[in-house]
Short mmCIF file of C-alpha atoms in Angstrom, two decimals:
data_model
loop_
_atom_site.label_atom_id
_atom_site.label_comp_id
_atom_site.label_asym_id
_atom_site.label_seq_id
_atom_site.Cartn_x
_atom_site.Cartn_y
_atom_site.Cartn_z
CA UNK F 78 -1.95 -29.59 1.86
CA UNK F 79 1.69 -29.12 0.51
CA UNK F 80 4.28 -29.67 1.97
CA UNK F 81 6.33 -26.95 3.63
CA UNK F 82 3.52 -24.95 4.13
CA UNK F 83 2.77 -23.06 7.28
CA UNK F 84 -0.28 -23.45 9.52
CA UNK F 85 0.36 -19.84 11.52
CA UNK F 86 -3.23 -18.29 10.04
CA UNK F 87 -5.96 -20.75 8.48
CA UNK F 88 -6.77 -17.97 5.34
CA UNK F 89 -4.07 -16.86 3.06
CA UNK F 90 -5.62 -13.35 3.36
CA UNK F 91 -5.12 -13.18 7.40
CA UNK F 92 -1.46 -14.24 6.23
CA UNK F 93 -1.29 -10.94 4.09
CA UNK F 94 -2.53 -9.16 6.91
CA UNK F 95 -0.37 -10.14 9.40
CA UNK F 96 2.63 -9.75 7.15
CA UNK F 97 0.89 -5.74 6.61
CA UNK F 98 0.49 -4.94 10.06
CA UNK F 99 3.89 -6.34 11.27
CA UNK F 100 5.94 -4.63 8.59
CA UNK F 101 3.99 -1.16 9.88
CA UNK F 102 4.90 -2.04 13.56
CA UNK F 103 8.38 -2.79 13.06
CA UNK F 104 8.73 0.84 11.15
CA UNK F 105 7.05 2.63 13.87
CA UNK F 106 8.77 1.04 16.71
CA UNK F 107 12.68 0.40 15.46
CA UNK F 108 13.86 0.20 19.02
CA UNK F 109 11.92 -2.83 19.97
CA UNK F 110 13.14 -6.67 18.68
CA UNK F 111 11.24 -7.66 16.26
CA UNK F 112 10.07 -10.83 18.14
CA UNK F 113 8.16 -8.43 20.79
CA UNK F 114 6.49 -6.82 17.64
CA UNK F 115 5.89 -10.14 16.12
CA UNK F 116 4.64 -11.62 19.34
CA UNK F 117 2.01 -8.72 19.96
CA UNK F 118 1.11 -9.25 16.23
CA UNK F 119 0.15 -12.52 17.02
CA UNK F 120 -1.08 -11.63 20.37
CA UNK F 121 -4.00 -9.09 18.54
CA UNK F 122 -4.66 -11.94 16.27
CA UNK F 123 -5.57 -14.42 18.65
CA UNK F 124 -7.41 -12.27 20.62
CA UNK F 125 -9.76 -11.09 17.29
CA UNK F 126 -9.14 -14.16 14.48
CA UNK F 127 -12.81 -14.83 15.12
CA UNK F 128 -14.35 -11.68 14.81
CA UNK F 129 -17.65 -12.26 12.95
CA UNK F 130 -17.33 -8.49 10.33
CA UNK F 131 -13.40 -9.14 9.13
CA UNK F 132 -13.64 -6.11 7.43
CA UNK F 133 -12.19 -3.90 10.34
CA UNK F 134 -9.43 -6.92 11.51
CA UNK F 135 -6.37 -5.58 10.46
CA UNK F 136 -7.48 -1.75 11.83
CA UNK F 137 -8.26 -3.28 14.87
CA UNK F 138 -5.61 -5.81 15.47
CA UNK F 139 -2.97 -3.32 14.79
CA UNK F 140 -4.36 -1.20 17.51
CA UNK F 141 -4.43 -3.96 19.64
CA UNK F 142 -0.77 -4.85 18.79
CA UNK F 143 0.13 -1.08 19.01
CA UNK F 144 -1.44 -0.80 22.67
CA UNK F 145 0.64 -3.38 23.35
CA UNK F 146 3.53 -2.60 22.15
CA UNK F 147 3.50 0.79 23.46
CA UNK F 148 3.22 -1.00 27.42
CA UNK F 149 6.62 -2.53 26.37
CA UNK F 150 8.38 0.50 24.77
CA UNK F 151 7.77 2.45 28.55
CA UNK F 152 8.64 -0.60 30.59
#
């Protein structure tokens, strides 16, 4: 491994992902910091990074991140 190198996802591609879905989340809730998007980016990851069909992981973690972000937008 080189140096400098994050560990955040294991695959370069879930890296892409989550780089996708936050940069959607952050336009379609401006009023929130971006660490709470972040965080429930990372939250939906966790919860799915071992889903066995990867195909539908970033449709369904940005759900997942959008549910929860929209329980912090009310609150």
């Amino acid at each position: 491994m080189k140096e400098g190198l994050s560990l955040m996802p294991e695959e370069s591609d879930d890296a892409v992902v989550l780089g996708h879905v936050t940069e959607r989340l952050l336009k379609a809730f401006p009023g929130l910091d971006p660490h709470v998007v972040r965080g429930a980016v990372d939250t939906a990851y966790t919860e799915l990074r071992y889903a066995r069909v990867r195909t539908y992981l970033p449709v369904l973690m940005e759900r997942r991140a959008r549910d929860l972000l929209s329980a912090a937008d009310v609150q």
